[in-house]
mmCIF file of N, CA, C and O and ligand atoms in Angstrom:
data_model
loop_
_atom_site.group_PDB
_atom_site.id
_atom_site.type_symbol
_atom_site.label_atom_id
_atom_site.label_comp_id
_atom_site.label_asym_id
_atom_site.label_seq_id
_atom_site.Cartn_x
_atom_site.Cartn_y
_atom_site.Cartn_z
ATOM 1 N N MET A 19 12.712 -10.082 -15.807
ATOM 2 C CA MET A 19 12.968 -8.831 -16.570
ATOM 3 C C MET A 19 14.408 -8.072 -16.501
ATOM 4 O O MET A 19 14.978 -8.387 -15.252
ATOM 5 N N THR A 20 14.767 -7.665 -17.379
ATOM 6 C CA THR A 20 16.171 -6.754 -17.395
ATOM 7 C C THR A 20 16.169 -5.585 -17.822
ATOM 8 O O THR A 20 15.000 -5.112 -18.377
ATOM 9 N N ALA A 21 17.035 -4.535 -17.494
ATOM 10 C CA ALA A 21 17.107 -3.114 -17.694
ATOM 11 C C ALA A 21 17.090 -3.071 -19.318
ATOM 12 O O ALA A 21 16.736 -2.049 -19.742
ATOM 13 N N THR A 22 17.445 -3.815 -19.964
ATOM 14 C CA THR A 22 17.390 -3.921 -21.537
ATOM 15 C C THR A 22 15.987 -3.986 -22.025
ATOM 16 O O THR A 22 15.826 -3.686 -23.117
ATOM 17 N N ARG A 23 14.780 -4.410 -21.211
ATOM 18 C CA ARG A 23 13.629 -4.718 -21.818
ATOM 19 C C ARG A 23 13.081 -3.456 -22.535
ATOM 20 O O ARG A 23 13.443 -2.413 -22.202
ATOM 21 N N ALA A 24 12.361 -3.563 -23.522
ATOM 22 C CA ALA A 24 11.991 -2.481 -24.475
ATOM 23 C C ALA A 24 10.960 -1.606 -23.476
ATOM 24 O O ALA A 24 10.275 -2.360 -22.417
ATOM 25 N N HIS A 25 10.770 -0.127 -23.648
ATOM 26 C CA HIS A 25 9.976 0.560 -22.813
ATOM 27 C C HIS A 25 8.316 0.322 -23.295
ATOM 28 O O HIS A 25 8.172 0.053 -24.366
ATOM 29 N N PRO A 26 7.509 0.192 -22.278
ATOM 30 C CA PRO A 26 5.982 -0.013 -22.828
ATOM 31 C C PRO A 26 5.679 1.305 -23.388
ATOM 32 O O PRO A 26 6.307 2.484 -23.030
ATOM 33 N N ASP A 27 4.504 1.239 -24.074
ATOM 34 C CA ASP A 27 4.177 2.604 -24.653
ATOM 35 C C ASP A 27 3.891 3.617 -23.800
ATOM 36 O O ASP A 27 4.122 4.698 -24.193
ATOM 37 N N TRP A 28 3.434 3.447 -22.341
ATOM 38 C CA TRP A 28 3.042 4.347 -21.557
ATOM 39 C C TRP A 28 4.215 4.842 -20.788
ATOM 40 O O TRP A 28 4.259 5.865 -19.843
ATOM 41 N N CYS A 29 5.528 4.380 -20.957
ATOM 42 C CA CYS A 29 6.817 4.637 -20.181
ATOM 43 C C CYS A 29 7.250 6.193 -20.786
ATOM 44 O O CYS A 29 7.335 6.541 -21.531
ATOM 45 N N THR A 30 7.434 7.022 -19.717
ATOM 46 C CA THR A 30 7.722 8.514 -19.772
ATOM 47 C C THR A 30 9.382 8.601 -19.796
ATOM 48 O O THR A 30 9.881 9.252 -20.089
ATOM 49 N N HIS A 31 10.108 7.241 -20.258
ATOM 50 C CA HIS A 31 11.625 7.305 -20.236
ATOM 51 C C HIS A 31 12.329 8.018 -19.123
ATOM 52 O O HIS A 31 13.120 8.832 -19.626
ATOM 53 N N GLY A 32 12.082 7.677 -18.071
ATOM 54 C CA GLY A 32 12.902 8.256 -16.859
ATOM 55 C C GLY A 32 14.142 7.592 -16.508
ATOM 56 O O GLY A 32 14.307 6.808 -17.201
ATOM 57 N N HIS A 33 14.721 8.209 -15.662
ATOM 58 C CA HIS A 33 16.155 7.621 -15.103
ATOM 59 C C HIS A 33 15.771 6.312 -14.541
ATOM 60 O O HIS A 33 16.922 5.524 -14.747
ATOM 61 N N GLN A 34 14.642 6.013 -14.106
ATOM 62 C CA GLN A 34 14.535 4.493 -13.544
ATOM 63 C C GLN A 34 14.677 3.683 -14.798
ATOM 64 O O GLN A 34 14.806 2.291 -14.515
ATOM 65 N N CYS A 35 14.405 3.788 -15.832
ATOM 66 C CA CYS A 35 14.524 2.775 -16.882
ATOM 67 C C CYS A 35 15.702 2.136 -17.122
ATOM 68 O O CYS A 35 15.885 0.864 -17.462
ATOM 69 N N GLY A 36 16.770 2.952 -16.766
ATOM 70 C CA GLY A 36 18.181 2.117 -16.888
ATOM 71 C C GLY A 36 18.218 1.175 -15.517
ATOM 72 O O GLY A 36 19.012 0.304 -15.892
ATOM 73 N N LEU A 37 17.585 1.267 -14.681
ATOM 74 C CA LEU A 37 17.429 0.154 -13.672
ATOM 75 C C LEU A 37 16.530 -0.783 -13.794
ATOM 76 O O LEU A 37 16.247 -1.778 -12.870
ATOM 77 N N GLY A 38 15.741 -0.679 -14.874
ATOM 78 C CA GLY A 38 14.784 -1.644 -15.372
ATOM 79 C C GLY A 38 13.446 -1.549 -14.650
ATOM 80 O O GLY A 38 12.707 -2.558 -14.787
ATOM 81 N N GLU A 39 13.086 -0.367 -14.403
ATOM 82 C CA GLU A 39 11.769 0.071 -13.839
ATOM 83 C C GLU A 39 11.359 1.025 -14.632
ATOM 84 O O GLU A 39 11.769 2.091 -14.921
ATOM 85 N N HIS A 40 10.178 0.721 -15.359
ATOM 86 C CA HIS A 40 9.400 1.779 -16.182
ATOM 87 C C HIS A 40 8.351 2.496 -15.597
ATOM 88 O O HIS A 40 7.555 1.863 -15.001
ATOM 89 N N ARG A 41 8.086 3.688 -15.672
ATOM 90 C CA ARG A 41 7.236 4.355 -15.040
ATOM 91 C C ARG A 41 6.350 5.400 -15.875
ATOM 92 O O ARG A 41 7.099 5.910 -16.694
ATOM 93 N N ALA A 42 4.815 5.310 -15.589
ATOM 94 C CA ALA A 42 4.100 6.139 -16.532
ATOM 95 C C ALA A 42 4.124 7.574 -15.887
ATOM 96 O O ALA A 42 4.641 7.926 -14.954
ATOM 97 N N GLN A 43 3.480 8.422 -16.781
ATOM 98 C CA GLN A 43 3.262 9.757 -16.321
ATOM 99 C C GLN A 43 2.228 9.785 -15.153
ATOM 100 O O GLN A 43 1.244 9.295 -15.204
ATOM 101 N N PRO A 44 2.679 10.457 -14.038
ATOM 102 C CA PRO A 44 1.546 10.150 -12.760
ATOM 103 C C PRO A 44 0.412 10.977 -13.301
ATOM 104 O O PRO A 44 0.251 11.884 -13.719
ATOM 105 N N VAL A 45 -0.624 10.526 -12.425
ATOM 106 C CA VAL A 45 -2.225 11.129 -12.661
ATOM 107 C C VAL A 45 -2.404 11.525 -11.181
ATOM 108 O O VAL A 45 -2.324 10.734 -10.095
ATOM 109 N N SER A 46 -3.228 12.751 -10.953
ATOM 110 C CA SER A 46 -3.230 13.449 -9.801
ATOM 111 C C SER A 46 -4.857 13.579 -9.613
ATOM 112 O O SER A 46 -5.280 14.103 -10.611
ATOM 113 N N LEU A 47 -5.193 13.028 -8.517
ATOM 114 C CA LEU A 47 -6.681 13.435 -8.231
ATOM 115 C C LEU A 47 -6.441 14.400 -7.115
ATOM 116 O O LEU A 47 -5.885 14.169 -5.927
ATOM 117 N N ARG A 48 -7.047 15.619 -7.324
ATOM 118 C CA ARG A 48 -6.793 16.660 -6.240
ATOM 119 C C ARG A 48 -8.265 17.148 -5.747
ATOM 120 O O ARG A 48 -9.159 17.424 -6.535
ATOM 121 N N VAL A 49 -8.331 17.426 -4.616
ATOM 122 C CA VAL A 49 -9.517 18.225 -3.850
ATOM 123 C C VAL A 49 -8.696 19.478 -3.148
ATOM 124 O O VAL A 49 -7.961 19.413 -2.060
ATOM 125 N N PRO A 50 -8.873 20.767 -3.853
ATOM 126 C CA PRO A 50 -8.343 21.713 -3.498
ATOM 127 C C PRO A 50 -8.488 22.151 -1.897
ATOM 128 O O PRO A 50 -9.582 22.134 -1.450
ATOM 129 N N GLY A 51 -7.065 22.349 -1.298
ATOM 130 C CA GLY A 51 -7.306 22.678 0.121
ATOM 131 C C GLY A 51 -7.131 21.299 0.839
ATOM 132 O O GLY A 51 -7.113 21.670 2.326
ATOM 133 N N ARG A 52 -7.629 20.272 0.417
ATOM 134 C CA ARG A 52 -7.814 19.251 1.251
ATOM 135 C C ARG A 52 -6.825 17.883 1.159
ATOM 136 O O ARG A 52 -6.452 17.325 2.138
ATOM 137 N N GLY A 53 -6.343 17.815 -0.236
ATOM 138 C CA GLY A 53 -5.629 16.563 -0.448
ATOM 139 C C GLY A 53 -5.429 16.271 -2.040
ATOM 140 O O GLY A 53 -5.916 16.848 -2.613
ATOM 141 N N VAL A 54 -4.406 15.459 -2.205
ATOM 142 C CA VAL A 54 -4.131 14.902 -3.401
ATOM 143 C C VAL A 54 -3.778 13.392 -3.358
ATOM 144 O O VAL A 54 -3.106 12.981 -2.435
ATOM 145 N N ILE A 55 -4.031 12.961 -4.303
ATOM 146 C CA ILE A 55 -3.480 11.533 -4.648
ATOM 147 C C ILE A 55 -3.060 11.324 -5.842
ATOM 148 O O ILE A 55 -3.389 11.805 -6.708
ATOM 149 N N VAL A 56 -1.743 10.669 -6.000
ATOM 150 C CA VAL A 56 -0.806 10.624 -6.972
ATOM 151 C C VAL A 56 -0.777 9.171 -7.462
ATOM 152 O O VAL A 56 -0.097 8.450 -6.582
ATOM 153 N N LEU A 57 -1.253 8.694 -8.590
ATOM 154 C CA LEU A 57 -0.989 7.463 -8.978
ATOM 155 C C LEU A 57 0.075 7.332 -10.260
ATOM 156 O O LEU A 57 -0.166 8.286 -11.272
ATOM 157 N N THR A 58 0.856 6.459 -9.964
ATOM 158 C CA THR A 58 1.836 6.265 -11.042
ATOM 159 C C THR A 58 1.829 4.689 -11.529
ATOM 160 O O THR A 58 2.132 3.680 -10.729
ATOM 161 N N ARG A 59 1.576 4.054 -12.494
ATOM 162 C CA ARG A 59 1.770 2.929 -13.428
ATOM 163 C C ARG A 59 3.318 2.635 -13.435
ATOM 164 O O ARG A 59 3.974 3.320 -13.725
ATOM 165 N N VAL A 60 3.633 1.245 -12.840
ATOM 166 C CA VAL A 60 4.972 0.988 -12.755
ATOM 167 C C VAL A 60 5.124 -0.316 -13.508
ATOM 168 O O VAL A 60 4.366 -1.309 -12.906
ATOM 169 N N LEU A 61 6.274 -0.672 -14.078
ATOM 170 C CA LEU A 61 6.647 -2.104 -14.564
ATOM 171 C C LEU A 61 7.845 -2.196 -13.942
ATOM 172 O O LEU A 61 8.869 -1.566 -14.311
ATOM 173 N N SER A 62 7.855 -3.063 -12.925
ATOM 174 C CA SER A 62 9.086 -3.324 -12.193
ATOM 175 C C SER A 62 10.228 -4.392 -12.946
ATOM 176 O O SER A 62 9.706 -4.617 -13.977
ATOM 177 N N ALA A 63 11.334 -4.233 -12.557
ATOM 178 C CA ALA A 63 12.385 -5.134 -13.071
ATOM 179 C C ALA A 63 12.057 -6.545 -13.015
ATOM 180 O O ALA A 63 12.629 -7.388 -14.036
ATOM 181 N N ASP A 64 11.095 -6.780 -12.262
ATOM 182 C CA ASP A 64 10.824 -8.461 -12.087
ATOM 183 C C ASP A 64 9.696 -8.872 -13.302
ATOM 184 O O ASP A 64 9.308 -9.953 -13.397
ATOM 185 N N GLY A 65 9.238 -7.732 -14.078
ATOM 186 C CA GLY A 65 8.125 -7.877 -14.881
ATOM 187 C C GLY A 65 6.828 -7.842 -14.335
ATOM 188 O O GLY A 65 5.933 -7.896 -15.051
ATOM 189 N N ARG A 66 6.747 -7.598 -13.330
ATOM 190 C CA ARG A 66 5.319 -7.336 -12.682
ATOM 191 C C ARG A 66 4.789 -5.882 -12.699
ATOM 192 O O ARG A 66 5.654 -4.991 -12.631
ATOM 193 N N GLN A 67 3.628 -5.846 -13.049
ATOM 194 C CA GLN A 67 3.064 -4.332 -12.936
ATOM 195 C C GLN A 67 2.409 -3.950 -11.723
ATOM 196 O O GLN A 67 1.769 -4.903 -11.282
ATOM 197 N N HIS A 68 2.564 -2.572 -11.270
ATOM 198 C CA HIS A 68 1.899 -2.291 -10.019
ATOM 199 C C HIS A 68 1.433 -0.677 -10.247
ATOM 200 O O HIS A 68 1.966 -0.253 -11.259
ATOM 201 N N VAL A 69 0.888 -0.179 -9.216
ATOM 202 C CA VAL A 69 0.634 1.073 -9.352
ATOM 203 C C VAL A 69 1.269 1.679 -7.981
ATOM 204 O O VAL A 69 0.870 1.015 -7.206
ATOM 205 N N GLU A 70 1.818 2.522 -8.039
ATOM 206 C CA GLU A 70 2.445 3.530 -6.840
ATOM 207 C C GLU A 70 1.319 4.719 -6.448
ATOM 208 O O GLU A 70 1.101 5.474 -7.333
ATOM 209 N N ILE A 71 0.957 4.623 -5.157
ATOM 210 C CA ILE A 71 -0.033 5.599 -4.787
ATOM 211 C C ILE A 71 0.456 6.309 -3.674
ATOM 212 O O ILE A 71 0.544 5.858 -2.682
ATOM 213 N N ARG A 72 0.446 7.699 -3.970
ATOM 214 C CA ARG A 72 0.845 8.463 -2.867
ATOM 215 C C ARG A 72 -0.091 9.525 -2.553
ATOM 216 O O ARG A 72 -0.893 10.056 -3.495
ATOM 217 N N THR A 73 -0.212 9.598 -1.383
ATOM 218 C CA THR A 73 -1.573 10.716 -0.789
ATOM 219 C C THR A 73 -1.126 11.572 0.166
ATOM 220 O O THR A 73 -0.134 11.263 0.836
ATOM 221 N N ARG A 74 -1.314 12.691 -0.016
ATOM 222 C CA ARG A 74 -1.085 13.749 0.767
ATOM 223 C C ARG A 74 -2.608 14.574 1.188
ATOM 224 O O ARG A 74 -3.207 14.877 0.523
ATOM 225 N N LEU A 75 -2.717 14.199 2.698
ATOM 226 C CA LEU A 75 -3.868 15.136 3.107
ATOM 227 C C LEU A 75 -3.710 15.835 4.143
ATOM 228 O O LEU A 75 -2.761 15.976 5.100
ATOM 229 N N SER A 76 -4.556 17.038 4.157
ATOM 230 C CA SER A 76 -4.598 17.902 5.204
ATOM 231 C C SER A 76 -5.415 17.385 6.349
ATOM 232 O O SER A 76 -6.644 16.650 6.223
ATOM 233 N N LEU A 77 -4.657 17.264 7.707
ATOM 234 C CA LEU A 77 -5.481 16.878 8.806
ATOM 235 C C LEU A 77 -6.229 17.744 9.642
ATOM 236 O O LEU A 77 -6.100 18.982 9.306
ATOM 237 N N ALA A 78 -7.283 17.353 10.502
ATOM 238 C CA ALA A 78 -8.144 18.364 11.194
ATOM 239 C C ALA A 78 -7.235 19.090 12.034
ATOM 240 O O ALA A 78 -6.058 18.503 12.422
ATOM 241 N N ASP A 79 -7.388 20.115 12.614
ATOM 242 C CA ASP A 79 -6.821 21.053 13.402
ATOM 243 C C ASP A 79 -6.800 20.473 14.891
ATOM 244 O O ASP A 79 -7.662 20.236 15.337
ATOM 245 N N GLY A 80 -5.494 20.396 15.394
ATOM 246 C CA GLY A 80 -5.672 20.129 16.715
ATOM 247 C C GLY A 80 -5.179 18.882 16.818
ATOM 248 O O GLY A 80 -5.404 17.943 16.214
ATOM 249 N N GLU A 81 -4.250 18.437 17.909
ATOM 250 C CA GLU A 81 -3.928 17.243 18.276
ATOM 251 C C GLU A 81 -4.851 16.103 18.458
ATOM 252 O O GLU A 81 -4.703 15.084 17.613
ATOM 253 N N ARG A 82 -5.741 16.017 19.149
ATOM 254 C CA ARG A 82 -6.883 15.298 19.306
ATOM 255 C C ARG A 82 -7.509 14.926 17.901
ATOM 256 O O ARG A 82 -7.691 14.027 17.669
ATOM 257 N N PRO A 83 -8.201 16.030 17.490
ATOM 258 C CA PRO A 83 -8.955 15.849 16.062
ATOM 259 C C PRO A 83 -8.026 15.168 15.130
ATOM 260 O O PRO A 83 -8.309 14.324 14.303
ATOM 261 N N ALA A 84 -6.767 15.768 15.108
ATOM 262 C CA ALA A 84 -5.754 15.069 14.151
ATOM 263 C C ALA A 84 -5.585 13.560 14.236
ATOM 264 O O ALA A 84 -5.478 12.873 13.341
ATOM 265 N N ARG A 85 -5.473 13.175 15.445
ATOM 266 C CA ARG A 85 -5.361 11.904 15.585
ATOM 267 C C ARG A 85 -6.614 11.054 15.339
ATOM 268 O O ARG A 85 -6.626 10.094 14.838
ATOM 269 N N ALA A 86 -7.670 11.513 15.553
ATOM 270 C CA ALA A 86 -9.008 11.051 15.371
ATOM 271 C C ALA A 86 -9.028 10.912 13.724
ATOM 272 O O ALA A 86 -9.436 9.895 13.148
ATOM 273 N N HIS A 87 -8.585 11.789 13.188
ATOM 274 C CA HIS A 87 -8.840 11.943 11.692
ATOM 275 C C HIS A 87 -7.845 10.740 11.208
ATOM 276 O O HIS A 87 -8.154 10.187 10.095
ATOM 277 N N LEU A 88 -6.653 10.735 11.678
ATOM 278 C CA LEU A 88 -5.511 9.746 11.150
ATOM 279 C C LEU A 88 -6.058 8.462 11.451
ATOM 280 O O LEU A 88 -6.006 7.283 10.689
ATOM 281 N N ALA A 89 -6.792 8.236 12.603
ATOM 282 C CA ALA A 89 -7.607 6.806 12.716
ATOM 283 C C ALA A 89 -8.602 6.465 11.892
ATOM 284 O O ALA A 89 -8.550 5.373 11.278
ATOM 285 N N ARG A 90 -9.329 7.473 11.523
ATOM 286 C CA ARG A 90 -10.350 7.342 10.466
ATOM 287 C C ARG A 90 -9.704 7.184 9.122
ATOM 288 O O ARG A 90 -10.140 5.904 8.233
ATOM 289 N N ILE A 91 -8.713 7.707 8.801
ATOM 290 C CA ILE A 91 -8.074 7.408 7.531
ATOM 291 C C ILE A 91 -7.596 6.091 7.479
ATOM 292 O O ILE A 91 -7.728 5.470 6.582
ATOM 293 N N LEU A 92 -6.990 5.724 8.533
ATOM 294 C CA LEU A 92 -6.232 4.164 8.692
ATOM 295 C C LEU A 92 -7.270 3.237 8.226
ATOM 296 O O LEU A 92 -7.273 2.310 7.439
ATOM 297 N N VAL A 93 -8.624 3.390 9.042
ATOM 298 C CA VAL A 93 -9.568 2.416 8.894
ATOM 299 C C VAL A 93 -10.053 2.589 7.236
ATOM 300 O O VAL A 93 -10.305 1.274 6.725
ATOM 301 N N GLU A 94 -10.223 3.541 6.779
ATOM 302 C CA GLU A 94 -10.669 3.701 5.523
ATOM 303 C C GLU A 94 -9.736 3.280 4.567
ATOM 304 O O GLU A 94 -10.110 2.480 3.448
ATOM 305 N N LEU A 95 -8.431 3.446 4.592
ATOM 306 C CA LEU A 95 -7.390 2.780 3.643
ATOM 307 C C LEU A 95 -7.423 1.426 3.736
ATOM 308 O O LEU A 95 -6.969 0.726 2.839
ATOM 309 N N GLU A 96 -7.404 0.637 4.753
ATOM 310 C CA GLU A 96 -7.523 -0.733 5.278
ATOM 311 C C GLU A 96 -8.500 -1.223 4.443
ATOM 312 O O GLU A 96 -8.392 -2.120 3.430
ATOM 313 N N ALA A 97 -9.866 -0.661 4.355
ATOM 314 C CA ALA A 97 -10.985 -1.236 3.759
ATOM 315 C C ALA A 97 -10.673 -0.898 2.097
ATOM 316 O O ALA A 97 -11.267 -1.925 1.482
ATOM 317 N N HIS A 98 -10.302 0.077 1.862
ATOM 318 C CA HIS A 98 -9.878 0.473 0.532
ATOM 319 C C HIS A 98 -9.035 -0.686 -0.265
ATOM 320 O O HIS A 98 -9.101 -1.078 -1.222
ATOM 321 N N LEU A 99 -7.934 -0.700 0.407
ATOM 322 C CA LEU A 99 -6.841 -1.781 0.119
ATOM 323 C C LEU A 99 -7.244 -3.141 -0.059
ATOM 324 O O LEU A 99 -7.252 -3.973 -0.879
ATOM 325 N N ARG A 100 -8.210 -3.713 0.962
ATOM 326 C CA ARG A 100 -8.947 -4.807 0.853
ATOM 327 C C ARG A 100 -9.611 -4.987 -0.640
ATOM 328 O O ARG A 100 -9.623 -5.938 -1.298
ATOM 329 N N ARG A 101 -10.487 -4.002 -0.778
ATOM 330 C CA ARG A 101 -11.280 -3.841 -2.097
ATOM 331 C C ARG A 101 -10.515 -3.989 -3.295
ATOM 332 O O ARG A 101 -10.649 -4.612 -4.127
ATOM 333 N N VAL A 102 -9.566 -3.044 -3.335
ATOM 334 C CA VAL A 102 -8.597 -2.844 -4.516
ATOM 335 C C VAL A 102 -7.965 -4.072 -4.915
ATOM 336 O O VAL A 102 -7.473 -4.531 -5.835
ATOM 337 N N THR A 103 -7.409 -4.649 -3.812
ATOM 338 C CA THR A 103 -6.596 -5.879 -4.021
ATOM 339 C C THR A 103 -7.465 -7.327 -4.303
ATOM 340 O O THR A 103 -7.014 -8.114 -4.863
ATOM 341 N N ALA A 104 -8.631 -7.222 -3.882
ATOM 342 C CA ALA A 104 -9.630 -8.435 -4.320
ATOM 343 C C ALA A 104 -9.633 -8.266 -5.857
ATOM 344 O O ALA A 104 -9.861 -9.515 -6.217
ATOM 345 N N LEU A 105 -9.515 -7.419 -6.532
ATOM 346 C CA LEU A 105 -9.810 -7.149 -8.016
ATOM 347 C C LEU A 105 -8.524 -7.969 -8.605
ATOM 348 O O LEU A 105 -8.690 -8.350 -9.675
ATOM 349 N N THR A 106 -7.301 -8.225 -7.985
ATOM 350 C CA THR A 106 -6.445 -8.847 -8.594
ATOM 351 C C THR A 106 -6.209 -10.177 -8.346
ATOM 352 O O THR A 106 -4.954 -10.775 -8.746
ATOM 353 N N ARG A 107 -7.178 -10.716 -7.466
ATOM 354 C CA ARG A 107 -7.016 -12.064 -6.971
ATOM 355 C C ARG A 107 -7.105 -12.969 -8.266
ATOM 356 O O ARG A 107 -8.133 -12.574 -9.166
ATOM 357 N N ARG A 108 -6.577 -14.136 -8.322
ATOM 358 C CA ARG A 108 -6.635 -15.044 -9.513
ATOM 359 C C ARG A 108 -7.372 -15.995 -9.114
ATOM 360 O O ARG A 108 -7.625 -16.396 -8.147
ATOM 361 N N PRO A 109 -8.531 -16.455 -10.276
ATOM 362 C CA PRO A 109 -9.240 -17.261 -9.956
ATOM 363 C C PRO A 109 -8.786 -18.876 -9.384
ATOM 364 O O PRO A 109 -7.632 -19.071 -9.777
HETATM 365 ZN ZN1 LIG B 8 11.254 3.003 -19.850
#
């Protein structure tokens, strides 16, 4: 894929298009006061599509609870990553 490839229907025509990367309007999932997950569909310069996922979460108060919270988040994200990437495996 090159920077001259046509924009997909969902492209927002941002400045990354000139670099060959087309991006959709981000979609946010929000739990007020707790966190937000932002998903953005991307068509990379190499022609592959992927989703960029950014997450911002409030951690538990205090150092020890925050570390425990981080550990739980890590375990859950790993399980989530394994589940969602299994959907992309080719037969
Ligand atoms: Zn574009």
